[in-house]
Amino acid sequence: MRTMLLGGPGSGKGTQGQRLARHYGVPHIASGDLLRAEVRAGTDLGRQVAGCLDAGRLVPDELISDLMLPAVLSAAEAGGYILDGFPRSVAQAVSADAALAESGAGLQSVLFLAVAEQELVRRLLERAESAGRSDDTAEVIADRLRVFEAETRPLIEHYRAQRLLIEMAADQPADRVTEAILAALEARDGK
Ligand code: ADP
């Protein structure tokens, strides 16, 4: 299983990613989680990216590729991966597609979690109260949504053109979304 979750902030990539990882027995590799771990550990990389995370801006492509590609390649060798948050721009996708294809580790599907913007904002503000993530403030949420629209949404067409895209209605309860994803992946594998 080599798949990726694509969607706006608050679309449920983290929740679904963890569930799919458990179901398929492969790692959930989430760029935001790895970046936040670097910041917490106070590494050089963490110091370089902290400002971007707090502002909701994308960290530079080279830094994120250097962090993610080795993890993705070794997971692919061990049986697969559920990617979450990477690639996040067409430039990242073009270079990741090439690097992964070279090792026979390319994406087999891309799950787009479609959620209306109003609902994304509602979920993120709700999470802000419980989780306390530094980028879950009204102002930074607005910036993250803008970055998603400008940089990440074009990936939908990028992967549709490669016939990898599976679009899911993700503005329903998490369990229903999981069921729909599993059904879609099974239908696809059965083809
Ligand atoms: P969300 O999708 O809910 O906004 P993430 O945890 O996926 O949250 O990402 C948090 C932050 O980490 C982003 O706003 C960005 O600063 C940084 N980030 C994560 N993935 C990438 C990436 N592929 N490229 C550049 N920056 C990234």
XYZ file of N, CA, C and O and ligand atoms in Angstrom:
791
model
N 0.845 -1.201 0.000
C 0.000 0.000 0.000
C 0.876 1.246 0.000
O 1.608 1.478 0.944
N 0.829 1.988 -1.093
C 1.571 3.257 -1.137
C 0.595 4.350 -1.558
O 0.267 4.470 -2.726
N 0.100 5.084 -0.551
C -0.900 6.093 -0.864
C -0.589 7.390 -0.139
O 0.307 7.451 0.711
N -1.322 8.420 -0.507
C -1.103 9.727 0.087
C -2.441 10.399 0.337
O -3.383 10.229 -0.434
N -2.513 11.152 1.444
C -3.698 11.926 1.769
C -3.454 13.374 1.389
O -2.442 13.962 1.772
N -4.393 13.916 0.639
C -4.298 15.299 0.185
C -5.542 16.017 0.681
O -6.644 15.472 0.577
N -5.364 17.211 1.250
C -6.534 17.939 1.719
C -6.107 19.175 2.486
O -4.945 19.287 2.894
N -7.035 20.066 2.715
C -6.730 21.291 3.428
C -6.413 21.021 4.892
O -6.641 19.914 5.391
N -5.905 22.053 5.581
C -5.695 21.904 7.015
C -7.041 21.642 7.678
O -8.026 22.310 7.374
N -7.102 20.611 8.537
C -8.361 20.293 9.197
C -9.227 19.317 8.425
O -10.336 18.988 8.842
N -8.737 18.793 7.297
C -9.573 17.907 6.479
C -9.609 16.483 7.022
O -10.378 15.657 6.527
N -8.745 16.195 8.008
C -8.771 14.863 8.619
C -7.653 13.948 8.149
O -7.703 12.737 8.389
N -6.638 14.514 7.525
C -5.531 13.692 7.023
C -4.856 12.917 8.154
O -4.524 11.748 7.996
N -4.648 13.585 9.277
C -3.955 12.927 10.397
C -4.746 11.753 10.947
O -4.224 10.650 11.128
N -6.032 11.984 11.197
C -6.899 10.927 11.734
C -6.982 9.755 10.770
O -6.788 8.595 11.151
N -7.279 10.034 9.521
C -7.427 8.952 8.539
C -6.081 8.283 8.289
O -6.017 7.056 8.111
N -5.015 9.066 8.296
C -3.683 8.510 8.060
C -3.319 7.473 9.112
O -2.820 6.389 8.799
N -3.603 7.795 10.375
C -3.293 6.841 11.445
C -4.114 5.566 11.306
O -3.614 4.457 11.498
N -5.372 5.738 10.957
C -6.240 4.554 10.829
C -5.811 3.676 9.659
O -5.783 2.445 9.765
N -5.486 4.319 8.528
C -5.072 3.533 7.362
C -3.760 2.820 7.640
O -3.554 1.677 7.225
N -2.869 3.499 8.354
C -1.572 2.902 8.672
C -1.775 1.633 9.503
O -1.164 0.598 9.254
N -2.662 1.724 10.485
C -2.938 0.560 11.329
C -3.563 -0.556 10.486
O -3.179 -1.719 10.566
N -4.520 -0.187 9.654
C -5.223 -1.183 8.841
C -4.270 -1.931 7.908
O -4.358 -3.140 7.758
N -3.382 -1.197 7.274
C -2.499 -1.822 6.272
C -1.145 -2.237 6.830
O -0.327 -2.816 6.108
N -0.883 -1.891 8.103
C 0.393 -2.278 8.698
C 1.595 -1.601 8.069
O 2.653 -2.209 7.906
N 1.418 -0.343 7.699
C 2.544 0.440 7.142
C 2.614 1.763 7.904
O 1.632 2.166 8.524
N 3.756 2.455 7.878
C 3.842 3.693 8.656
C 3.039 4.860 8.068
O 2.885 4.970 6.847
N 2.524 5.684 8.967
C 1.884 6.956 8.620
C 2.995 7.999 8.700
O 3.513 8.264 9.782
N 3.379 8.548 7.575
C 4.498 9.503 7.561
C 3.926 10.897 7.320
O 3.523 11.226 6.206
N 3.862 11.694 8.390
C 3.210 13.003 8.331
C 4.266 14.100 8.444
O 4.963 14.196 9.461
N 4.377 14.902 7.392
C 5.439 15.925 7.362
C 5.316 16.892 8.538
O 6.323 17.245 9.158
N 4.083 17.307 8.865
C 3.908 18.258 9.965
C 4.371 17.660 11.293
O 5.031 18.331 12.091
N 4.059 16.381 11.523
C 4.484 15.720 12.774
C 6.010 15.652 12.839
O 6.607 15.911 13.884
N 6.636 15.292 11.714
C 8.109 15.185 11.712
C 8.740 16.558 11.935
O 9.722 16.686 12.675
N 8.160 17.584 11.312
C 8.714 18.942 11.495
C 8.551 19.403 12.938
O 9.486 19.957 13.532
N 7.364 19.169 13.519
C 7.151 19.595 14.917
C 8.087 18.842 15.860
O 8.573 19.401 16.837
N 8.401 17.583 15.549
C 9.334 16.816 16.390
C 10.735 17.436 16.312
O 11.447 17.501 17.320
N 11.116 17.909 15.131
C 12.431 18.558 14.991
C 12.477 19.849 15.815
O 13.483 20.164 16.441
N 11.366 20.591 15.778
C 11.324 21.846 16.544
C 11.438 21.537 18.041
O 12.234 22.153 18.752
N 10.665 20.547 18.486
C 10.699 20.185 19.914
C 12.084 19.722 20.342
O 12.542 20.034 21.432
N 12.763 18.974 19.467
C 14.076 18.430 19.821
C 15.164 19.493 19.702
O 16.305 19.255 20.083
N 14.819 20.649 19.142
C 15.798 21.733 19.043
C 16.953 21.444 18.094
O 18.067 21.923 18.296
N 16.694 20.659 17.037
C 17.752 20.370 16.056
C 17.990 21.596 15.164
O 17.208 22.548 15.174
N 19.076 21.539 14.361
C 19.335 22.619 13.396
C 18.126 22.814 12.491
O 17.674 23.932 12.267
N 17.618 21.684 11.974
C 16.456 21.768 11.088
C 15.279 22.408 11.825
O 14.606 23.283 11.283
N 15.066 21.985 13.056
C 13.966 22.538 13.847
C 14.072 24.048 13.971
O 13.075 24.763 13.836
N 15.289 24.526 14.208
C 15.469 25.982 14.329
C 15.192 26.681 12.997
O 14.649 27.778 12.964
N 15.552 26.010 11.893
C 15.340 26.639 10.579
C 13.866 26.717 10.202
O 13.479 27.606 9.458
N 13.056 25.764 10.668
C 11.668 25.701 10.190
C 10.647 26.276 11.165
O 9.491 26.486 10.783
N 11.044 26.544 12.399
C 10.064 26.953 13.417
C 9.251 28.165 12.980
O 8.030 28.209 13.156
N 9.928 29.152 12.395
C 9.230 30.372 11.976
C 8.174 30.084 10.920
O 7.068 30.638 10.969
N 8.514 29.217 9.967
C 7.547 28.864 8.908
C 6.328 28.175 9.513
O 5.188 28.486 9.149
N 6.560 27.244 10.420
C 5.433 26.526 11.028
C 4.510 27.497 11.766
O 3.295 27.446 11.600
N 5.103 28.370 12.559
C 4.286 29.307 13.340
C 3.493 30.243 12.447
O 2.416 30.698 12.821
N 4.021 30.543 11.256
C 3.345 31.483 10.361
C 2.436 30.782 9.369
O 1.720 31.433 8.608
N 2.472 29.438 9.320
C 1.634 28.713 8.360
C 2.167 28.767 6.947
O 1.438 28.503 5.998
N 3.460 29.097 6.809
C 4.077 29.120 5.470
C 4.732 27.784 5.197
O 5.092 27.058 6.124
N 4.919 27.454 3.906
C 5.617 26.217 3.580
C 7.097 26.369 3.920
O 7.679 27.428 3.687
N 7.691 25.318 4.454
C 9.134 25.336 4.668
C 9.786 25.095 3.303
O 9.154 24.568 2.394
N 11.046 25.520 3.133
C 11.681 25.392 1.812
C 11.688 23.946 1.300
O 11.883 22.994 2.070
N 11.476 23.812 -0.024
C 11.349 22.494 -0.658
C 12.505 21.566 -0.334
O 12.308 20.381 -0.090
N 13.731 22.111 -0.353
C 14.874 21.233 -0.178
C 14.887 20.624 1.228
O 15.203 19.448 1.406
N 14.533 21.446 2.210
C 14.525 20.943 3.594
C 13.494 19.837 3.760
O 13.765 18.800 4.381
N 12.316 20.050 3.187
C 11.249 19.064 3.397
C 11.551 17.781 2.612
O 11.325 16.677 3.095
N 12.121 17.925 1.416
C 12.457 16.725 0.629
C 13.532 15.920 1.328
O 13.462 14.687 1.384
N 14.543 16.606 1.867
C 15.626 15.892 2.572
C 15.096 15.160 3.801
O 15.598 14.110 4.178
N 14.085 15.736 4.432
C 13.506 15.104 5.622
C 12.626 13.912 5.237
O 12.667 12.857 5.867
N 11.806 14.101 4.201
C 10.761 13.118 3.900
C 11.222 11.965 3.014
O 10.830 10.814 3.251
N 11.999 12.253 1.980
C 12.264 11.198 0.991
C 12.952 9.967 1.586
O 12.541 8.839 1.288
N 13.975 10.131 2.442
C 14.586 8.924 3.013
C 13.574 8.091 3.802
O 13.569 6.849 3.715
N 12.698 8.749 4.537
C 11.696 8.019 5.332
C 10.722 7.282 4.416
O 10.344 6.131 4.680
N 10.322 7.939 3.329
C 9.355 7.325 2.413
C 9.992 6.141 1.683
O 9.384 5.072 1.549
N 11.227 6.323 1.251
C 11.907 5.244 0.519
C 12.116 4.024 1.404
O 11.906 2.892 0.969
N 12.493 4.244 2.657
C 12.736 3.052 3.475
C 11.420 2.388 3.857
O 11.342 1.158 3.935
N 10.355 3.170 4.039
C 9.044 2.562 4.294
C 8.584 1.751 3.082
O 8.042 0.646 3.225
N 8.811 2.284 1.890
C 8.389 1.583 0.663
C 9.090 0.235 0.577
O 8.483 -0.782 0.231
N 10.376 0.226 0.924
C 11.135 -1.029 0.884
C 10.562 -2.048 1.861
O 10.560 -3.247 1.597
N 10.058 -1.548 2.996
C 9.532 -2.440 4.034
C 8.057 -2.784 3.817
O 7.453 -3.453 4.650
N 7.432 -2.294 2.735
C 6.063 -2.714 2.464
C 5.062 -1.619 2.142
O 3.946 -1.895 1.753
N 5.434 -0.359 2.330
C 4.518 0.701 1.911
C 4.469 1.858 2.880
O 5.218 1.899 3.862
N 3.593 2.807 2.588
C 3.497 4.010 3.413
C 2.148 4.696 3.196
O 1.510 4.507 2.158
N 1.744 5.467 4.221
C 0.617 6.395 4.096
C 1.219 7.783 4.272
O 1.628 8.155 5.375
N 1.305 8.533 3.193
C 1.912 9.867 3.252
C 0.857 10.910 3.606
O -0.276 10.827 3.136
N 1.259 11.886 4.404
C 0.333 12.931 4.861
C 1.090 14.253 4.911
O 2.032 14.399 5.686
N 0.708 15.186 4.041
C 1.309 16.525 4.103
C 2.484 16.740 3.174
O 3.034 17.835 3.112
N 2.888 15.737 2.472
C 3.986 15.829 1.512
C 3.692 14.904 0.351
O 3.282 13.772 0.602
N 3.898 15.320 -0.882
C 4.211 16.672 -1.337
C 3.042 17.630 -1.146
O 1.891 17.228 -1.057
N 3.383 18.921 -1.089
C 2.402 19.947 -0.756
C 2.395 21.071 -1.785
O 1.730 22.088 -1.590
N 3.158 20.908 -2.848
C 3.177 21.886 -3.939
C 3.559 21.107 -5.191
O 4.093 19.990 -5.088
N 3.282 21.704 -6.354
C 3.602 20.986 -7.597
C 5.107 20.763 -7.697
O 5.553 19.678 -8.090
N 5.906 21.745 -7.288
C 7.362 21.572 -7.358
C 7.794 20.378 -6.497
O 8.598 19.545 -6.929
N 7.264 20.274 -5.290
C 7.615 19.132 -4.425
C 7.164 17.820 -5.064
O 7.859 16.802 -5.001
N 5.975 17.848 -5.692
C 5.442 16.617 -6.277
C 6.291 16.155 -7.456
O 6.582 14.958 -7.584
N 6.701 17.091 -8.294
C 7.490 16.708 -9.464
C 8.785 16.042 -9.016
O 9.162 14.979 -9.523
N 9.453 16.624 -8.024
C 10.713 16.005 -7.615
C 10.481 14.722 -6.824
O 11.218 13.748 -6.991
N 9.433 14.678 -5.997
C 9.158 13.441 -5.254
C 8.742 12.317 -6.207
O 9.210 11.181 -6.074
N 7.886 12.626 -7.180
C 7.444 11.606 -8.146
C 8.667 10.959 -8.796
O 8.754 9.731 -8.905
N 9.622 11.800 -9.204
C 10.797 11.280 -9.909
C 11.662 10.442 -8.971
O 12.073 9.334 -9.319
N 11.905 10.962 -7.778
C 12.777 10.238 -6.842
C 12.159 8.899 -6.451
O 12.858 7.888 -6.341
N 10.852 8.863 -6.254
C 10.202 7.621 -5.825
C 10.111 6.628 -6.988
O 10.369 5.435 -6.812
N 9.784 7.130 -8.173
C 9.641 6.237 -9.333
C 10.950 5.510 -9.615
O 10.955 4.312 -9.941
N 12.044 6.211 -9.442
C 13.364 5.628 -9.692
C 13.594 4.369 -8.851
O 14.306 3.466 -9.265
N 12.987 4.338 -7.660
C 13.174 3.180 -6.783
C 11.963 2.247 -6.780
O 11.844 1.397 -5.891
N 11.050 2.430 -7.716
C 9.854 1.597 -7.725
C 8.979 1.824 -6.504
O 8.237 0.943 -6.074
N 9.069 3.040 -5.941
C 8.371 3.343 -4.687
C 7.279 4.389 -4.876
O 6.831 5.004 -3.911
N 6.860 4.592 -6.141
C 5.918 5.678 -6.444
C 4.534 5.454 -5.869
O 4.155 4.332 -5.508
N 3.775 6.550 -5.793
C 2.402 6.505 -5.298
C 1.533 5.619 -6.188
O 1.641 5.664 -7.416
N 0.646 4.843 -5.543
C -0.320 4.026 -6.280
C -1.690 4.687 -6.303
O -2.537 4.348 -7.116
N -1.917 5.613 -5.372
C -3.174 6.357 -5.333
C -2.966 7.602 -4.493
O -2.019 7.686 -3.706
N -3.853 8.582 -4.690
C -3.846 9.826 -3.908
C -5.283 10.076 -3.476
O -6.187 10.137 -4.322
N -5.504 10.159 -2.167
C -6.858 10.345 -1.627
C -7.070 11.814 -1.318
O -6.421 12.362 -0.421
N -7.951 12.454 -2.057
C -8.254 13.860 -1.777
C -9.444 13.937 -0.829
O -10.542 13.486 -1.164
N -9.218 14.485 0.361
C -10.284 14.631 1.362
C -10.951 15.987 1.162
O -10.424 17.019 1.575
N -12.109 15.982 0.506
C -12.789 17.229 0.164
C -13.663 17.699 1.325
O -14.544 16.962 1.780
N -13.383 18.893 1.814
C -14.158 19.508 2.902
C -14.314 20.995 2.587
O -13.352 21.640 2.174
N -15.532 21.536 2.790
C -15.767 22.958 2.527
C -14.945 23.817 3.488
O -14.725 23.441 4.645
N -14.514 24.966 2.993
C -13.616 25.826 3.774
C -14.200 26.227 5.132
O -13.498 26.244 6.148
N -15.505 26.534 5.129
C -16.172 26.908 6.389
C -16.025 25.833 7.461
O -15.792 26.114 8.634
N -16.167 24.581 7.028
C -16.055 23.449 7.951
C -14.597 23.274 8.408
O -14.341 22.948 9.571
N -13.650 23.514 7.515
C -12.233 23.424 7.910
C -11.941 24.419 9.031
O -11.315 24.083 10.036
N -12.417 25.653 8.856
C -12.161 26.690 9.862
C -12.792 26.295 11.191
O -12.172 26.410 12.250
N -14.023 25.781 11.121
C -14.712 25.376 12.358
C -13.906 24.303 13.093
O -13.656 24.401 14.287
N -13.439 23.293 12.367
C -12.681 22.207 13.002
C -11.370 22.711 13.585
O -10.957 22.290 14.673
N -10.688 23.586 12.856
C -9.373 24.045 13.330
C -9.517 24.907 14.580
O -8.705 24.800 15.500
N -10.562 25.721 14.607
C -10.760 26.549 15.804
C -11.136 25.683 16.993
O -10.727 25.935 18.122
N -11.884 24.620 16.726
C -12.245 23.685 17.795
C -10.982 22.985 18.319
O -10.763 22.864 19.511
N -10.124 22.547 17.389
C -8.881 21.885 17.788
C -7.978 22.850 18.554
O -7.248 22.452 19.460
N -8.024 24.123 18.193
C -7.179 25.120 18.854
C -7.429 25.122 20.348
O -6.503 25.268 21.148
N -8.685 24.920 20.712
C -9.023 24.959 22.143
C -8.490 23.751 22.887
O -8.079 23.858 24.027
N -8.447 22.593 22.204
C -8.009 21.389 22.914
C -6.521 21.106 22.754
O -5.828 20.846 23.729
N -5.991 21.189 21.534
C -4.620 20.703 21.305
C -3.536 21.738 21.559
O -2.405 21.403 21.866
N -3.872 23.012 21.391
C -2.877 24.045 21.642
C -1.722 24.071 20.663
O -0.591 24.350 21.031
N -1.975 23.781 19.381
C -0.907 23.893 18.391
C -0.653 25.354 18.087
O -1.589 26.133 17.942
N 0.624 25.720 17.947
C 0.960 27.142 17.824
C 0.412 27.764 16.543
O 0.304 28.985 16.441
N 0.063 26.922 15.541
C -0.447 27.494 14.287
C -1.973 27.432 14.206
O -2.539 27.745 13.172
N -2.646 27.062 15.267
C -4.111 27.039 15.273
C -4.691 28.325 15.872
O -5.496 28.276 16.806
N -4.281 29.462 15.353
C -4.917 30.717 15.745
C -5.678 31.227 14.527
O -5.327 30.875 13.391
N -6.703 32.042 14.742
C -7.559 32.469 13.621
C -6.724 33.054 12.480
O -6.952 32.751 11.307
N -5.731 33.858 12.840
C -4.924 34.526 11.812
C -4.088 33.529 11.012
O -4.055 33.566 9.778
N -3.402 32.632 11.720
C -2.545 31.661 11.016
C -3.394 30.646 10.248
O -3.008 30.198 9.165
N -4.562 30.307 10.772
C -5.456 29.399 10.050
C -5.801 30.000 8.687
O -5.767 29.313 7.659
N -6.094 31.286 8.655
C -6.427 31.945 7.384
C -5.247 31.847 6.420
O -5.417 31.587 5.217
N -4.036 32.030 6.924
C -2.848 31.925 6.068
C -2.642 30.500 5.565
O -2.286 30.286 4.408
N -2.862 29.514 6.438
C -2.691 28.115 6.007
C -3.702 27.770 4.921
O -3.392 27.035 3.982
N -4.932 28.301 5.052
C -5.934 28.032 4.009
C -5.523 28.687 2.688
O -5.683 28.096 1.622
N -4.964 29.890 2.768
C -4.498 30.554 1.534
C -3.372 29.763 0.884
O -3.340 29.593 -0.333
N -2.442 29.273 1.710
C -1.329 28.475 1.165
C -1.883 27.203 0.527
O -1.458 26.791 -0.555
N -2.872 26.591 1.169
C -3.474 25.382 0.590
C -4.069 25.690 -0.786
O -3.825 24.973 -1.756
N -4.854 26.763 -0.869
C -5.501 27.101 -2.148
C -4.472 27.376 -3.236
O -4.604 26.913 -4.368
N -3.436 28.139 -2.887
C -2.478 28.577 -3.905
C -1.478 27.483 -4.267
O -1.152 27.296 -5.443
N -0.970 26.772 -3.264
C 0.158 25.856 -3.503
C -0.258 24.399 -3.614
O 0.317 23.642 -4.393
N -1.226 23.991 -2.798
C -1.503 22.559 -2.676
C -2.666 22.112 -3.550
O -2.628 21.027 -4.136
N -3.708 22.952 -3.687
C -4.855 22.536 -4.493
C -4.469 22.122 -5.919
O -5.040 21.161 -6.458
N -3.476 22.792 -6.545
C -3.091 22.348 -7.900
C -2.633 20.885 -7.980
O -2.626 20.295 -9.057
N -2.296 20.282 -6.843
C -1.902 18.867 -6.862
C -3.059 17.958 -7.257
O -2.848 16.838 -7.720
N -4.294 18.435 -7.055
C -5.449 17.620 -7.437
C -5.373 17.309 -8.931
O -5.486 16.152 -9.341
N -5.145 18.354 -9.730
C -5.062 18.144 -11.181
C -3.799 17.374 -11.556
O -3.800 16.542 -12.464
N -2.718 17.670 -10.832
C -1.453 16.968 -11.091
C -1.651 15.450 -10.978
O -1.222 14.694 -11.842
N -2.317 15.018 -9.914
C -2.488 13.573 -9.718
C -3.678 13.009 -10.491
O -3.692 11.825 -10.808
N -4.652 13.873 -10.799
C -5.745 13.390 -11.650
C -5.181 13.017 -13.024
O -5.530 11.990 -13.592
N -4.272 13.858 -13.507
C -3.669 13.607 -14.818
C -2.888 12.294 -14.822
O -2.764 11.650 -15.856
N -2.370 11.898 -13.670
C -1.655 10.610 -13.576
C -2.602 9.457 -13.258
O -2.156 8.344 -13.000
N -3.895 9.744 -13.234
C -4.937 8.742 -12.924
C -4.766 8.126 -11.542
O -5.066 6.955 -11.327
N -4.248 8.920 -10.616
C -4.054 8.405 -9.256
C -5.119 8.921 -8.291
O -5.271 8.390 -7.191
N -5.857 9.956 -8.693
C -6.713 10.660 -7.732
C -8.002 9.921 -7.398
O -8.718 9.468 -8.280
N -8.279 9.823 -6.094
C -9.570 9.330 -5.601
C -10.133 10.434 -4.717
O -9.511 10.810 -3.727
N -11.292 10.992 -5.103
C -11.854 12.096 -4.324
C -12.882 11.558 -3.334
O -13.765 10.791 -3.701
N -12.757 11.949 -2.058
C -13.652 11.482 -1.014
C -14.383 12.674 -0.399
O -13.750 13.688 -0.111
N -15.683 12.515 -0.130
C -16.411 13.543 0.613
C -16.032 13.372 2.077
O -16.405 12.388 2.714
N -15.260 14.312 2.625
C -14.715 14.126 3.977
C -15.365 15.039 5.001
O -14.866 15.185 6.115
N -16.504 15.645 4.624
C -17.228 16.462 5.603
C -18.331 15.637 6.247
O -19.473 16.037 6.353
N -17.985 14.410 6.628
C -18.897 13.523 7.350
C -18.109 12.908 8.503
O -16.904 13.087 8.578
N -18.797 12.184 9.399
C -18.086 11.647 10.562
C -16.872 10.804 10.162
O -16.882 10.121 9.137
N -15.821 10.865 10.994
C -14.547 10.227 10.659
C -14.695 8.740 10.323
O -14.047 8.246 9.397
N -15.571 8.026 11.053
C -15.727 6.588 10.778
C -16.283 6.343 9.380
O -15.889 5.390 8.701
N -17.213 7.202 8.970
C -17.791 7.045 7.620
C -16.733 7.296 6.566
O -16.696 6.627 5.531
N -15.882 8.298 6.816
C -14.819 8.616 5.855
C -13.860 7.423 5.743
O -13.489 7.014 4.633
N -13.498 6.840 6.899
C -12.585 5.681 6.877
C -13.191 4.542 6.055
O -12.523 3.954 5.204
N -14.477 4.253 6.320
C -15.136 3.170 5.575
C -15.122 3.438 4.082
O -14.851 2.541 3.279
N -15.405 4.692 3.711
C -15.457 5.040 2.293
C -14.070 4.917 1.654
O -13.933 4.443 0.518
N -13.042 5.311 2.395
C -11.676 5.207 1.852
C -11.313 3.741 1.638
O -10.809 3.351 0.583
N -11.587 2.903 2.647
C -11.227 1.484 2.525
C -11.970 0.844 1.356
O -11.386 0.061 0.596
N -13.243 1.210 1.205
C -14.014 0.653 0.090
C -13.434 1.103 -1.244
O -13.301 0.312 -2.182
N -13.061 2.370 -1.321
C -12.514 2.893 -2.581
C -11.179 2.230 -2.907
O -10.908 1.888 -4.059
N -10.339 2.043 -1.901
C -9.033 1.418 -2.152
C -9.206 -0.042 -2.556
O -8.514 -0.544 -3.439
N -10.165 -0.726 -1.919
C -10.396 -2.124 -2.287
C -10.927 -2.242 -3.709
O -10.486 -3.095 -4.476
N -11.871 -1.350 -4.056
C -12.436 -1.386 -5.413
C -11.325 -1.156 -6.434
O -11.275 -1.798 -7.480
N -10.420 -0.270 -6.091
C -9.345 0.056 -7.009
C -8.372 -1.107 -7.169
O -7.957 -1.440 -8.270
N -8.037 -1.748 -6.054
C -7.092 -2.869 -6.117
C -7.692 -4.066 -6.830
O -6.968 -4.872 -7.406
N -9.021 -4.155 -6.762
C -9.692 -5.277 -7.403
C -9.752 -5.159 -8.921
O -10.046 -6.123 -9.605
N -9.454 -3.952 -9.413
C -9.584 -3.728 -10.865
C -8.606 -4.555 -11.663
O -7.460 -4.691 -11.264
P -2.140 21.136 8.430
O -2.228 20.340 7.179
O -3.233 20.857 9.390
O -1.953 22.611 8.187
P 0.487 19.938 9.013
O 0.826 19.351 10.331
O 0.376 19.023 7.843
O -0.861 20.733 9.260
O 1.561 21.070 8.642
C 1.906 22.093 9.540
C 2.954 23.045 8.932
O 4.154 22.308 8.602
C 2.565 23.718 7.622
O 1.769 24.862 7.824
C 3.955 24.056 7.045
O 4.529 25.182 7.696
C 4.780 22.841 7.424
N 4.787 21.790 6.375
C 4.230 20.558 6.494
N 4.425 19.835 5.356
C 5.108 20.638 4.510
C 5.597 20.486 3.181
N 5.418 19.362 2.469
N 6.255 21.525 2.613
C 6.461 22.658 3.280
N 6.017 22.878 4.530
C 5.354 21.891 5.162
